[in-house]
Amino acid sequence: MRVGPNTTFPIDWTFQRRDLPVMIIGEFQVWRRIRDVDGAEGWVHQSTLQGRRTVLVRPAGAQEISLRSEPSPDAAAVARLRSGVIARVRECEAESAWCEVQVARHHGYLRRADVWGLLPEEEVK
């Protein structure tokens, strides 16, 4: 991640994990200003970003949560996910409290409140 929108600006630091979700908070030509889950901000070239939507598991007050078979707290648990796990978003309705995600070979539902990487009313299809 660079401190400015050009290759002449120094690299501040480099992401060490693939598919980490980031929020785009600004644009300048082919450069995107992004913010990560920890609030760090900087510039990256648009070619380094993927169109695939991911979220980071961040359960409030817990170290892990259940990936559910249906969008309900009473649905069967498909897997247990620790804080920091990256999930690929398959679908998330704008008004829904639940999002359908995939983690490795597991498909299921997580509460929107337990993940970082989606805006409150954002829809992903």
PDB file of C-alpha atoms in Angstrom:
ATOM      1  CA  MET A   1       0.000   0.000   0.000  1.00  0.00           C
ATOM      2  CA  ARG A   2       1.442   3.348  -1.038  1.00  0.00           C
ATOM      3  CA  VAL A   3       1.248   6.678   0.743  1.00  0.00           C
ATOM      4  CA  GLY A   4       0.056   8.392  -2.453  1.00  0.00           C
ATOM      5  CA  PRO A   5      -1.599   7.615  -5.807  1.00  0.00           C
ATOM      6  CA  ASN A   6       1.463   7.026  -7.976  1.00  0.00           C
ATOM      7  CA  THR A   7       4.446   4.660  -8.189  1.00  0.00           C
ATOM      8  CA  THR A   8       6.666   7.588  -7.215  1.00  0.00           C
ATOM      9  CA  PHE A   9       5.169   7.462  -3.703  1.00  0.00           C
ATOM     10  CA  PRO A  10       6.848   5.056  -1.268  1.00  0.00           C
ATOM     11  CA  ILE A  11       5.289   1.744  -0.294  1.00  0.00           C
ATOM     12  CA  ASP A  12       4.092   2.078   3.284  1.00  0.00           C
ATOM     13  CA  TRP A  13       3.435  -1.641   3.796  1.00  0.00           C
ATOM     14  CA  THR A  14       2.294  -4.824   2.013  1.00  0.00           C
ATOM     15  CA  PHE A  15      -0.714  -7.031   2.762  1.00  0.00           C
ATOM     16  CA  GLN A  16       0.365 -10.526   3.837  1.00  0.00           C
ATOM     17  CA  ARG A  17      -2.973 -12.358   3.351  1.00  0.00           C
ATOM     18  CA  ARG A  18      -4.916 -12.926   0.142  1.00  0.00           C
ATOM     19  CA  ASP A  19      -8.561 -11.898  -0.221  1.00  0.00           C
ATOM     20  CA  LEU A  20      -8.630  -9.506   2.742  1.00  0.00           C
ATOM     21  CA  PRO A  21     -11.657  -7.239   2.437  1.00  0.00           C
ATOM     22  CA  VAL A  22     -10.986  -3.517   2.061  1.00  0.00           C
ATOM     23  CA  MET A  23     -13.242  -0.516   1.625  1.00  0.00           C
ATOM     24  CA  ILE A  24     -12.611   1.852  -1.265  1.00  0.00           C
ATOM     25  CA  ILE A  25     -12.839   5.362   0.145  1.00  0.00           C
ATOM     26  CA  GLY A  26     -11.406   7.375  -2.747  1.00  0.00           C
ATOM     27  CA  GLU A  27     -10.297   7.288  -6.368  1.00  0.00           C
ATOM     28  CA  PHE A  28      -7.707   9.087  -8.454  1.00  0.00           C
ATOM     29  CA  GLN A  29      -7.336   7.921 -12.062  1.00  0.00           C
ATOM     30  CA  VAL A  30      -6.337   4.211 -11.810  1.00  0.00           C
ATOM     31  CA  TRP A  31      -5.560   4.435  -8.084  1.00  0.00           C
ATOM     32  CA  ARG A  32      -7.896   3.539  -5.209  1.00  0.00           C
ATOM     33  CA  ARG A  33      -7.631   4.842  -1.667  1.00  0.00           C
ATOM     34  CA  ILE A  34      -8.572   1.970   0.635  1.00  0.00           C
ATOM     35  CA  ARG A  35      -9.178   1.331   4.334  1.00  0.00           C
ATOM     36  CA  ASP A  36      -8.638  -2.039   5.985  1.00  0.00           C
ATOM     37  CA  VAL A  37     -10.328  -3.617   8.994  1.00  0.00           C
ATOM     38  CA  ASP A  38      -7.850  -1.961  11.371  1.00  0.00           C
ATOM     39  CA  GLY A  39      -8.458   1.503   9.909  1.00  0.00           C
ATOM     40  CA  ALA A  40      -5.156   1.753   8.019  1.00  0.00           C
ATOM     41  CA  GLU A  41      -5.479   3.790   4.823  1.00  0.00           C
ATOM     42  CA  GLY A  42      -3.400   4.046   1.677  1.00  0.00           C
ATOM     43  CA  TRP A  43      -3.347   3.845  -2.104  1.00  0.00           C
ATOM     44  CA  VAL A  44      -3.273   0.781  -4.381  1.00  0.00           C
ATOM     45  CA  HIS A  45      -3.442   0.377  -8.151  1.00  0.00           C
ATOM     46  CA  GLN A  46      -6.864  -0.807  -9.303  1.00  0.00           C
ATOM     47  CA  SER A  47      -5.313  -3.892 -10.944  1.00  0.00           C
ATOM     48  CA  THR A  48      -4.339  -5.240  -7.506  1.00  0.00           C
ATOM     49  CA  LEU A  49      -7.975  -5.364  -6.363  1.00  0.00           C
ATOM     50  CA  GLN A  50     -10.274  -8.288  -7.131  1.00  0.00           C
ATOM     51  CA  GLY A  51     -13.973  -8.100  -7.930  1.00  0.00           C
ATOM     52  CA  ARG A  52     -14.664 -11.014  -5.590  1.00  0.00           C
ATOM     53  CA  ARG A  53     -16.378  -9.857  -2.396  1.00  0.00           C
ATOM     54  CA  THR A  54     -15.066 -11.125   0.900  1.00  0.00           C
ATOM     55  CA  VAL A  55     -15.744 -10.381   4.544  1.00  0.00           C
ATOM     56  CA  LEU A  56     -13.738 -10.890   7.702  1.00  0.00           C
ATOM     57  CA  VAL A  57     -15.380 -12.741  10.585  1.00  0.00           C
ATOM     58  CA  ARG A  58     -15.517 -10.326  13.545  1.00  0.00           C
ATOM     59  CA  PRO A  59     -18.059 -11.634  16.074  1.00  0.00           C
ATOM     60  CA  ALA A  60     -18.965  -9.154  18.793  1.00  0.00           C
ATOM     61  CA  GLY A  61     -17.958 -10.480  22.207  1.00  0.00           C
ATOM     62  CA  ALA A  62     -16.951 -13.961  21.009  1.00  0.00           C
ATOM     63  CA  GLN A  63     -13.880 -15.724  19.652  1.00  0.00           C
ATOM     64  CA  GLU A  64     -15.850 -17.877  17.227  1.00  0.00           C
ATOM     65  CA  ILE A  65     -19.305 -18.209  15.701  1.00  0.00           C
ATOM     66  CA  SER A  66     -21.312 -20.827  13.854  1.00  0.00           C
ATOM     67  CA  LEU A  67     -21.756 -20.836  10.113  1.00  0.00           C
ATOM     68  CA  ARG A  68     -25.458 -21.736   9.820  1.00  0.00           C
ATOM     69  CA  SER A  69     -27.208 -23.943   7.244  1.00  0.00           C
ATOM     70  CA  GLU A  70     -30.084 -21.436   6.980  1.00  0.00           C
ATOM     71  CA  PRO A  71     -30.392 -17.711   7.815  1.00  0.00           C
ATOM     72  CA  SER A  72     -31.554 -18.324  11.377  1.00  0.00           C
ATOM     73  CA  PRO A  73     -29.837 -18.493  14.778  1.00  0.00           C
ATOM     74  CA  ASP A  74     -31.628 -21.822  15.338  1.00  0.00           C
ATOM     75  CA  ALA A  75     -30.397 -23.454  12.105  1.00  0.00           C
ATOM     76  CA  ALA A  76     -27.884 -26.286  12.208  1.00  0.00           C
ATOM     77  CA  ALA A  77     -24.223 -25.316  12.448  1.00  0.00           C
ATOM     78  CA  VAL A  78     -22.246 -26.165   9.308  1.00  0.00           C
ATOM     79  CA  ALA A  79     -18.891 -25.088  10.772  1.00  0.00           C
ATOM     80  CA  ARG A  80     -17.367 -23.067  13.606  1.00  0.00           C
ATOM     81  CA  LEU A  81     -15.456 -19.984  12.465  1.00  0.00           C
ATOM     82  CA  ARG A  82     -12.861 -18.108  14.486  1.00  0.00           C
ATOM     83  CA  SER A  83     -12.450 -14.373  14.453  1.00  0.00           C
ATOM     84  CA  GLY A  84     -10.242 -13.384  11.510  1.00  0.00           C
ATOM     85  CA  VAL A  85     -11.468 -16.037   9.074  1.00  0.00           C
ATOM     86  CA  ILE A  86     -12.068 -14.720   5.542  1.00  0.00           C
ATOM     87  CA  ALA A  87     -15.351 -15.702   3.884  1.00  0.00           C
ATOM     88  CA  ARG A  88     -16.415 -15.193   0.263  1.00  0.00           C
ATOM     89  CA  VAL A  89     -19.811 -13.497  -0.040  1.00  0.00           C
ATOM     90  CA  ARG A  90     -22.166 -15.446  -2.292  1.00  0.00           C
ATOM     91  CA  GLU A  91     -25.249 -13.282  -1.732  1.00  0.00           C
ATOM     92  CA  CYS A  92     -26.399 -10.625   0.691  1.00  0.00           C
ATOM     93  CA  GLU A  93     -29.734  -8.805   0.392  1.00  0.00           C
ATOM     94  CA  ALA A  94     -29.771  -5.109   1.297  1.00  0.00           C
ATOM     95  CA  GLU A  95     -32.398  -5.465   4.028  1.00  0.00           C
ATOM     96  CA  SER A  96     -31.234  -8.848   5.330  1.00  0.00           C
ATOM     97  CA  ALA A  97     -29.510  -9.424   8.655  1.00  0.00           C
ATOM     98  CA  TRP A  98     -27.931 -12.597   7.164  1.00  0.00           C
ATOM     99  CA  CYS A  99     -25.524 -13.144   4.271  1.00  0.00           C
ATOM    100  CA  GLU A 100     -24.792 -16.335   2.373  1.00  0.00           C
ATOM    101  CA  VAL A 101     -21.058 -17.043   2.393  1.00  0.00           C
ATOM    102  CA  GLN A 102     -18.503 -19.701   1.549  1.00  0.00           C
ATOM    103  CA  VAL A 103     -15.490 -20.646   3.650  1.00  0.00           C
ATOM    104  CA  ALA A 104     -13.324 -23.273   1.959  1.00  0.00           C
ATOM    105  CA  ARG A 105     -15.772 -26.102   1.136  1.00  0.00           C
ATOM    106  CA  HIS A 106     -18.415 -24.927   3.617  1.00  0.00           C
ATOM    107  CA  HIS A 107     -21.461 -22.932   2.481  1.00  0.00           C
ATOM    108  CA  GLY A 108     -23.815 -21.266   4.921  1.00  0.00           C
ATOM    109  CA  TYR A 109     -25.062 -18.071   6.521  1.00  0.00           C
ATOM    110  CA  LEU A 110     -23.503 -15.500   8.830  1.00  0.00           C
ATOM    111  CA  ARG A 111     -25.128 -12.535  10.504  1.00  0.00           C
ATOM    112  CA  ARG A 112     -24.124  -9.267   8.851  1.00  0.00           C
ATOM    113  CA  ALA A 113     -23.344  -7.887  12.318  1.00  0.00           C
ATOM    114  CA  ASP A 114     -20.642 -10.569  12.783  1.00  0.00           C
ATOM    115  CA  VAL A 115     -18.560  -9.642   9.734  1.00  0.00           C
ATOM    116  CA  TRP A 116     -16.522  -6.674   8.494  1.00  0.00           C
ATOM    117  CA  GLY A 117     -16.462  -5.668   4.846  1.00  0.00           C
ATOM    118  CA  LEU A 118     -20.082  -4.822   4.029  1.00  0.00           C
ATOM    119  CA  LEU A 119     -21.857  -1.521   4.384  1.00  0.00           C
ATOM    120  CA  PRO A 120     -25.057  -1.666   6.495  1.00  0.00           C
ATOM    121  CA  GLU A 121     -27.501  -1.601   3.543  1.00  0.00           C
ATOM    122  CA  GLU A 122     -25.191  -2.991   0.855  1.00  0.00           C
ATOM    123  CA  GLU A 123     -26.454  -5.685  -1.498  1.00  0.00           C
ATOM    124  CA  VAL A 124     -24.216  -8.345  -3.056  1.00  0.00           C
ATOM    125  CA  LYS A 125     -25.540 -10.720  -5.715  1.00  0.00           C
TER     126      LYS A 125
END
